[in-house]
Amino acid sequence: MTILDEIAYDQAGPRGAEAVVLVHAAVADRRMWEHQFRALSERYRVIRYDWRGHGESADAPGEVCHHEDLLAVMDALGVERAALVGCSMGGAYATEAALVAPGRVAALALICSGLAGHTWPPEMLAQARERVRSSVPEERLARYLQGSAEEVDPADVRAMADAHTLWQVAGPDRGRDALSDEVWEAATEMCRLVFQRSWTGPHGTERLLSPPAAGRLHEIAAPTLVLNGLADVPGIQEVSDLLAKGIPGARLVDLPETGHLPPLERPEEVTAALTAFLPDAFAA
């Protein structure tokens, strides 16, 4: 058995071409990359996959290390070196991979990225409790998070997914009408699956890079593009600034009126930014 027996993935594009690996956000799965996957595969060998416990991949019992899974997927597919494009915590795992295996990372594109070892501001956590966690009664939510509920109410899954999408994907200062019906349905469908699986599946633990990436950004040598949604949660936008200032030579691009999933909400703009960035990055 190899990791590809547990990890769901797609690949497209010329086999001998330079490789691009797409790493999805925690609130989504590999479907969020549909536009980029199709467009970039005209020139590159493009791979997208679901993290363990997400999408169509196997559950993640015990300990899981997502940046090790990312490199293992590359190994199993015979990819020696690739550009890594990560959104949200997918960006955090791509950053960890660049620190662990710098020779294997040709470039980084970090979209509304997380950062392992970064402490989220208290006001962001309080807003998440108020706007997202409050969508499910506290006692039931506690059972879901502990894995002790005999069954999960589908209405609770939908309520949590809707609240999370409104707060993060639309953004804390925008309403439901900021997202098209197509984007809203795609985002909430993926988010519902995330909560359904996390509340009903085995509860594992996550191992991050040690020492953490937050204090090691200066070590990253790969050409780096940072994309920031100006309607995203402010605490997440602060991470984009940290990445752009901390990674030598990184370039920051702000996307107006854009929340936490730009590849889904602004697919043409994100694809255009990647298409412009990747040739020079691979040539560096």
C-alpha positions as a LaTeX table, in Angstrom:
\begin{tabular}{lrrr}
\hline
Residue & $x$ (\AA) & $y$ (\AA) & $z$ (\AA) \\
\hline
Met1 & 0.00 & 0.00 & 0.00 \\
Thr2 & 1.23 & 3.49 & $-0.88$ \\
Ile3 & $-0.03$ & 6.89 & 0.19 \\
Leu4 & $-1.98$ & 7.06 & $-3.07$ \\
Asp5 & $-4.22$ & 4.28 & $-1.74$ \\
Glu6 & $-5.31$ & 6.69 & 1.00 \\
Ile7 & $-5.08$ & 10.08 & $-0.69$ \\
Ala8 & $-7.52$ & 11.09 & $-3.45$ \\
Tyr9 & $-5.91$ & 13.13 & $-6.19$ \\
Asp10 & $-6.18$ & 14.27 & $-9.81$ \\
Gln11 & $-3.43$ & 15.12 & $-12.24$ \\
Ala12 & $-3.44$ & 16.57 & $-15.72$ \\
Gly13 & $-1.06$ & 18.13 & $-18.22$ \\
Pro14 & 2.08 & 17.02 & $-20.06$ \\
Arg15 & 3.93 & 14.32 & $-18.13$ \\
Gly16 & 7.36 & 15.83 & $-18.75$ \\
Ala17 & 6.32 & 19.36 & $-17.87$ \\
Glu18 & 7.24 & 21.28 & $-14.74$ \\
Ala19 & 4.96 & 20.29 & $-11.88$ \\
Val20 & 2.49 & 22.40 & $-9.89$ \\
Val21 & 0.85 & 20.98 & $-6.75$ \\
Leu22 & $-2.34$ & 22.60 & $-5.45$ \\
Val23 & $-2.98$ & 22.33 & $-1.68$ \\
His24 & $-6.53$ & 23.19 & $-0.61$ \\
Ala25 & $-7.87$ & 25.16 & 2.36 \\
Ala26 & $-9.03$ & 23.57 & 5.62 \\
Val27 & $-12.66$ & 24.54 & 4.92 \\
Ala28 & $-12.59$ & 22.97 & 1.45 \\
Asp29 & $-11.22$ & 20.12 & $-0.62$ \\
Arg30 & $-9.49$ & 19.73 & $-3.97$ \\
Arg31 & $-12.60$ & 20.85 & $-5.85$ \\
Met32 & $-11.82$ & 24.48 & $-4.97$ \\
Trp33 & $-9.05$ & 24.44 & $-7.59$ \\
Glu34 & $-11.22$ & 23.57 & $-10.61$ \\
His35 & $-10.40$ & 26.67 & $-12.67$ \\
Gln36 & $-6.67$ & 26.64 & $-11.89$ \\
Phe37 & $-6.43$ & 22.88 & $-12.40$ \\
Arg38 & $-7.87$ & 23.09 & $-15.90$ \\
Ala39 & $-6.11$ & 26.25 & $-16.99$ \\
Leu40 & $-2.61$ & 25.54 & $-15.66$ \\
Ser41 & $-2.60$ & 21.98 & $-17.02$ \\
Glu42 & $-2.36$ & 23.40 & $-20.54$ \\
Arg43 & 1.31 & 24.09 & $-19.77$ \\
Tyr44 & 2.21 & 22.32 & $-16.51$ \\
Arg45 & 1.78 & 18.92 & $-14.93$ \\
Val46 & $-0.81$ & 19.89 & $-12.30$ \\
Ile47 & $-1.68$ & 17.80 & $-9.25$ \\
Arg48 & $-4.42$ & 18.48 & $-6.73$ \\
Tyr49 & $-5.23$ & 16.22 & $-3.78$ \\
Asp50 & $-7.41$ & 15.98 & $-0.68$ \\
Trp51 & $-5.80$ & 16.04 & 2.75 \\
Arg52 & $-6.37$ & 13.03 & 4.97 \\
Gly53 & $-9.81$ & 13.35 & 6.52 \\
His54 & $-11.01$ & 15.67 & 3.74 \\
Gly55 & $-12.85$ & 15.21 & 0.46 \\
Glu56 & $-12.45$ & 11.69 & $-0.86$ \\
Ser57 & $-9.28$ & 10.82 & 1.06 \\
Ala58 & $-9.18$ & 8.30 & 3.89 \\
Asp59 & $-9.76$ & 9.27 & 7.52 \\
Ala60 & $-6.87$ & 10.53 & 9.60 \\
Pro61 & $-6.77$ & 8.48 & 12.81 \\
Gly62 & $-3.77$ & 8.84 & 15.07 \\
Glu63 & $-1.11$ & 11.39 & 14.18 \\
Val64 & $-1.07$ & 13.18 & 10.83 \\
Cys65 & 1.59 & 15.51 & 9.44 \\
His66 & 0.25 & 17.31 & 6.39 \\
His67 & 3.51 & 18.64 & 4.99 \\
Glu68 & 4.94 & 15.12 & 5.10 \\
Asp69 & 1.86 & 13.88 & 3.24 \\
Leu70 & 2.40 & 16.58 & 0.62 \\
Leu71 & 5.98 & 15.46 & 0.01 \\
Ala72 & 4.90 & 11.80 & 0.08 \\
Val73 & 2.31 & 12.46 & $-2.63$ \\
Met74 & 5.06 & 14.04 & $-4.73$ \\
Asp75 & 7.27 & 11.01 & $-4.11$ \\
Ala76 & 4.55 & 8.55 & $-5.08$ \\
Leu77 & 3.83 & 10.42 & $-8.31$ \\
Gly78 & 7.50 & 10.70 & $-9.23$ \\
Val79 & 7.66 & 14.48 & $-8.81$ \\
Glu80 & 11.13 & 15.55 & $-7.77$ \\
Arg81 & 10.50 & 19.31 & $-7.79$ \\
Ala82 & 7.33 & 21.38 & $-7.99$ \\
Ala83 & 5.79 & 24.78 & $-7.45$ \\
Leu84 & 3.47 & 24.59 & $-4.46$ \\
Val85 & 0.26 & 26.62 & $-4.48$ \\
Gly86 & $-1.53$ & 26.59 & $-1.13$ \\
Cys87 & $-4.61$ & 28.34 & 0.20 \\
Ser88 & $-5.31$ & 28.98 & 3.89 \\
Met89 & $-3.72$ & 26.15 & 5.92 \\
Gly90 & $-2.73$ & 24.58 & 2.61 \\
Gly91 & $-0.35$ & 27.52 & 2.32 \\
Ala92 & 0.99 & 26.79 & 5.80 \\
Tyr93 & 1.75 & 23.19 & 4.83 \\
Ala94 & 3.38 & 24.29 & 1.57 \\
Thr95 & 5.58 & 26.67 & 3.59 \\
Glu96 & 6.57 & 23.83 & 5.93 \\
Ala97 & 7.47 & 21.66 & 2.94 \\
Ala98 & 9.68 & 24.45 & 1.57 \\
Leu99 & 11.55 & 24.56 & 4.89 \\
Val100 & 11.94 & 20.79 & 5.18 \\
Ala101 & 12.85 & 20.10 & 1.55 \\
Pro102 & 13.96 & 23.37 & $-0.09$ \\
Gly103 & 15.48 & 21.61 & $-3.09$ \\
Arg104 & 12.10 & 20.15 & $-3.99$ \\
Val105 & 10.16 & 23.42 & $-3.97$ \\
Ala106 & 10.67 & 25.52 & $-7.09$ \\
Ala107 & 8.24 & 28.24 & $-6.01$ \\
Leu108 & 5.55 & 29.09 & $-3.48$ \\
Ala109 & 2.21 & 30.78 & $-4.08$ \\
Leu110 & 0.48 & 31.43 & $-0.76$ \\
Ile111 & $-3.17$ & 32.47 & $-0.97$ \\
Cys112 & $-4.90$ & 33.86 & 2.15 \\
Ser113 & $-2.41$ & 31.64 & 3.89 \\
Gly114 & $-2.11$ & 30.34 & 7.39 \\
Leu115 & 1.25 & 30.06 & 9.14 \\
Ala116 & 2.19 & 27.29 & 11.54 \\
Gly117 & 3.33 & 28.66 & 14.88 \\
His118 & 1.53 & 31.97 & 14.46 \\
Thr119 & $-0.79$ & 32.98 & 17.30 \\
Trp120 & $-4.18$ & 34.18 & 16.12 \\
Pro121 & $-5.28$ & 37.48 & 17.71 \\
Pro122 & $-7.84$ & 37.19 & 20.53 \\
Glu123 & $-10.35$ & 39.41 & 18.72 \\
Met124 & $-10.33$ & 37.03 & 15.74 \\
Leu125 & $-10.99$ & 34.01 & 17.96 \\
Ala126 & $-13.76$ & 35.89 & 19.78 \\
Gln127 & $-15.39$ & 36.81 & 16.47 \\
Ala128 & $-15.24$ & 33.19 & 15.33 \\
Arg129 & $-16.97$ & 32.08 & 18.54 \\
Glu130 & $-19.64$ & 34.74 & 18.15 \\
Arg131 & $-20.35$ & 34.31 & 14.46 \\
Val132 & $-19.57$ & 30.66 & 13.76 \\
Arg133 & $-19.55$ & 28.44 & 16.86 \\
Ser134 & $-22.74$ & 30.04 & 18.18 \\
Ser135 & $-24.63$ & 28.65 & 15.17 \\
Val136 & $-24.86$ & 25.27 & 16.97 \\
Pro137 & $-26.04$ & 24.93 & 20.59 \\
Glu138 & $-23.01$ & 24.79 & 22.88 \\
Glu139 & $-23.80$ & 21.43 & 24.48 \\
Arg140 & $-24.31$ & 19.67 & 21.13 \\
Leu141 & $-21.23$ & 21.29 & 19.62 \\
Ala142 & $-19.12$ & 20.07 & 22.54 \\
Arg143 & $-20.29$ & 16.49 & 21.93 \\
Tyr144 & $-19.54$ & 16.78 & 18.23 \\
Leu145 & $-16.05$ & 18.10 & 18.86 \\
Gln146 & $-15.37$ & 15.35 & 21.40 \\
Gly147 & $-16.74$ & 12.66 & 19.11 \\
Ser148 & $-19.19$ & 11.58 & 21.80 \\
Ala149 & $-22.46$ & 12.33 & 19.98 \\
Glu150 & $-24.47$ & 9.27 & 19.01 \\
Glu151 & $-25.49$ & 11.01 & 15.80 \\
Val152 & $-24.96$ & 14.37 & 14.12 \\
Asp153 & $-27.95$ & 16.48 & 13.15 \\
Pro154 & $-27.62$ & 17.47 & 9.46 \\
Ala155 & $-29.18$ & 20.83 & 10.33 \\
Asp156 & $-26.26$ & 21.53 & 12.68 \\
Val157 & $-23.77$ & 20.66 & 9.95 \\
Arg158 & $-25.50$ & 23.01 & 7.53 \\
Ala159 & $-25.78$ & 25.80 & 10.12 \\
Met160 & $-22.09$ & 25.61 & 10.96 \\
Ala161 & $-21.05$ & 25.49 & 7.30 \\
Asp162 & $-23.27$ & 28.43 & 6.40 \\
Ala163 & $-21.99$ & 30.49 & 9.32 \\
His164 & $-18.36$ & 29.71 & 8.57 \\
Thr165 & $-18.75$ & 30.48 & 4.89 \\
Leu166 & $-20.44$ & 33.79 & 5.65 \\
Trp167 & $-17.78$ & 34.84 & 8.16 \\
Gln168 & $-14.67$ & 33.68 & 6.33 \\
Val169 & $-15.35$ & 33.04 & 2.63 \\
Ala170 & $-17.57$ & 36.10 & 2.17 \\
Gly171 & $-15.67$ & 37.96 & 4.90 \\
Pro172 & $-16.66$ & 39.51 & 8.23 \\
Asp173 & $-17.70$ & 42.85 & 6.71 \\
Arg174 & $-19.64$ & 41.46 & 3.73 \\
Gly175 & $-22.99$ & 39.74 & 3.44 \\
Arg176 & $-24.27$ & 36.63 & 1.68 \\
Asp177 & $-24.90$ & 38.66 & $-1.48$ \\
Ala178 & $-21.16$ & 39.30 & $-1.87$ \\
Leu179 & $-20.82$ & 35.76 & $-3.24$ \\
Ser180 & $-22.54$ & 34.47 & $-6.35$ \\
Asp181 & $-24.95$ & 31.57 & $-5.89$ \\
Glu182 & $-22.43$ & 29.28 & $-7.61$ \\
Val183 & $-19.59$ & 30.24 & $-5.28$ \\
Trp184 & $-21.81$ & 30.08 & $-2.18$ \\
Glu185 & $-23.11$ & 26.60 & $-3.01$ \\
Ala186 & $-19.65$ & 25.26 & $-3.84$ \\
Ala187 & $-18.13$ & 26.69 & $-0.66$ \\
Thr188 & $-20.89$ & 25.52 & 1.68 \\
Glu189 & $-20.98$ & 22.05 & 0.12 \\
Met190 & $-17.26$ & 21.57 & 0.75 \\
Cys191 & $-17.53$ & 23.08 & 4.23 \\
Arg192 & $-20.44$ & 20.80 & 5.16 \\
Leu193 & $-18.34$ & 17.79 & 4.25 \\
Val194 & $-15.48$ & 19.10 & 6.40 \\
Phe195 & $-17.69$ & 19.40 & 9.49 \\
Gln196 & $-19.56$ & 16.16 & 8.82 \\
Arg197 & $-16.31$ & 14.21 & 8.62 \\
Ser198 & $-14.61$ & 15.94 & 11.54 \\
Trp199 & $-17.62$ & 15.41 & 13.81 \\
Thr200 & $-18.22$ & 11.77 & 12.87 \\
Gly201 & $-14.80$ & 10.40 & 11.91 \\
Pro202 & $-11.90$ & 9.28 & 14.09 \\
His203 & $-10.19$ & 12.08 & 16.02 \\
Gly204 & $-6.50$ & 12.32 & 15.20 \\
Thr205 & $-3.77$ & 14.74 & 16.21 \\
Glu206 & $-1.81$ & 17.01 & 13.92 \\
Arg207 & 1.96 & 17.30 & 14.04 \\
Leu208 & 3.44 & 20.54 & 12.73 \\
Leu209 & 7.02 & 21.39 & 11.88 \\
Ser210 & 9.35 & 21.96 & 14.83 \\
Pro211 & 10.76 & 24.58 & 15.23 \\
Pro212 & 7.67 & 26.20 & 13.73 \\
Ala213 & 7.60 & 27.99 & 10.40 \\
Ala214 & 6.56 & 31.31 & 11.94 \\
Gly215 & 10.10 & 31.97 & 13.15 \\
Arg216 & 11.86 & 30.62 & 10.08 \\
Leu217 & 10.48 & 32.54 & 7.10 \\
His218 & 13.89 & 34.07 & 6.40 \\
Glu219 & 15.16 & 30.57 & 5.53 \\
Ile220 & 12.86 & 30.23 & 2.51 \\
Ala221 & 14.72 & 30.72 & $-0.75$ \\
Ala222 & 11.99 & 29.78 & $-3.24$ \\
Pro223 & 10.42 & 32.62 & $-5.29$ \\
Thr224 & 7.20 & 33.45 & $-3.47$ \\
Leu225 & 3.92 & 35.10 & $-4.44$ \\
Val226 & 1.49 & 36.07 & $-1.66$ \\
Leu227 & $-2.14$ & 36.70 & $-2.60$ \\
Asn228 & $-4.33$ & 38.44 & $-0.04$ \\
Gly229 & $-8.10$ & 38.92 & $-0.11$ \\
Leu230 & $-8.94$ & 42.39 & 1.14 \\
Ala231 & $-12.33$ & 41.22 & 2.44 \\
Asp232 & $-10.83$ & 38.28 & 4.36 \\
Val233 & $-10.71$ & 38.13 & 8.16 \\
Pro234 & $-8.22$ & 40.82 & 9.30 \\
Gly235 & $-6.21$ & 38.37 & 11.38 \\
Ile236 & $-5.61$ & 36.25 & 8.28 \\
Gln237 & $-4.66$ & 39.30 & 6.25 \\
Glu238 & $-2.02$ & 40.04 & 8.88 \\
Val239 & $-0.42$ & 36.67 & 8.06 \\
Ser240 & $-0.17$ & 37.67 & 4.40 \\
Asp241 & 1.79 & 40.73 & 5.50 \\
Leu242 & 4.05 & 38.60 & 7.70 \\
Leu243 & 4.76 & 36.23 & 4.83 \\
Ala244 & 5.44 & 39.02 & 2.34 \\
Lys245 & 7.82 & 40.78 & 4.74 \\
Gly246 & 9.44 & 37.66 & 6.18 \\
Ile247 & 10.20 & 35.63 & 3.05 \\
Pro248 & 13.10 & 37.18 & 1.12 \\
Gly249 & 11.94 & 38.65 & $-2.19$ \\
Ala250 & 8.27 & 37.70 & $-1.71$ \\
Arg251 & 5.73 & 39.74 & $-3.65$ \\
Leu252 & 2.33 & 40.67 & $-2.18$ \\
Val253 & $-0.75$ & 41.14 & $-4.37$ \\
Asp254 & $-3.98$ & 42.40 & $-2.81$ \\
Leu255 & $-7.28$ & 41.29 & $-4.33$ \\
Pro256 & $-10.07$ & 43.84 & $-3.75$ \\
Glu257 & $-13.51$ & 42.67 & $-2.64$ \\
Thr258 & $-12.27$ & 39.11 & $-2.12$ \\
Gly259 & $-12.69$ & 36.80 & 0.87 \\
His260 & $-10.85$ & 33.71 & 2.05 \\
Leu261 & $-11.10$ & 31.48 & $-1.05$ \\
Pro262 & $-9.90$ & 33.59 & $-4.00$ \\
Pro263 & $-9.36$ & 30.55 & $-6.28$ \\
Leu264 & $-13.11$ & 29.90 & $-6.00$ \\
Glu265 & $-14.41$ & 33.47 & $-5.79$ \\
Arg266 & $-12.00$ & 35.13 & $-8.24$ \\
Pro267 & $-10.84$ & 32.21 & $-10.39$ \\
Glu268 & $-9.77$ & 34.19 & $-13.45$ \\
Glu269 & $-7.75$ & 36.69 & $-11.40$ \\
Val270 & $-5.98$ & 33.98 & $-9.40$ \\
Thr271 & $-5.20$ & 31.93 & $-12.49$ \\
Ala272 & $-3.86$ & 35.03 & $-14.25$ \\
Ala273 & $-1.62$ & 35.84 & $-11.28$ \\
Leu274 & $-0.25$ & 32.29 & $-11.22$ \\
Thr275 & 0.21 & 32.21 & $-14.98$ \\
Ala276 & 2.28 & 35.40 & $-14.79$ \\
Phe277 & 4.29 & 34.24 & $-11.75$ \\
Leu278 & 5.19 & 30.65 & $-12.54$ \\
Pro279 & 7.41 & 30.96 & $-15.66$ \\
Asp280 & 9.87 & 33.34 & $-14.00$ \\
Ala281 & 9.70 & 31.38 & $-10.75$ \\
Phe282 & 10.64 & 28.12 & $-12.47$ \\
Ala283 & 13.45 & 29.91 & $-14.32$ \\
Ala284 & 14.95 & 31.38 & $-11.14$ \\
\hline
\end{tabular}
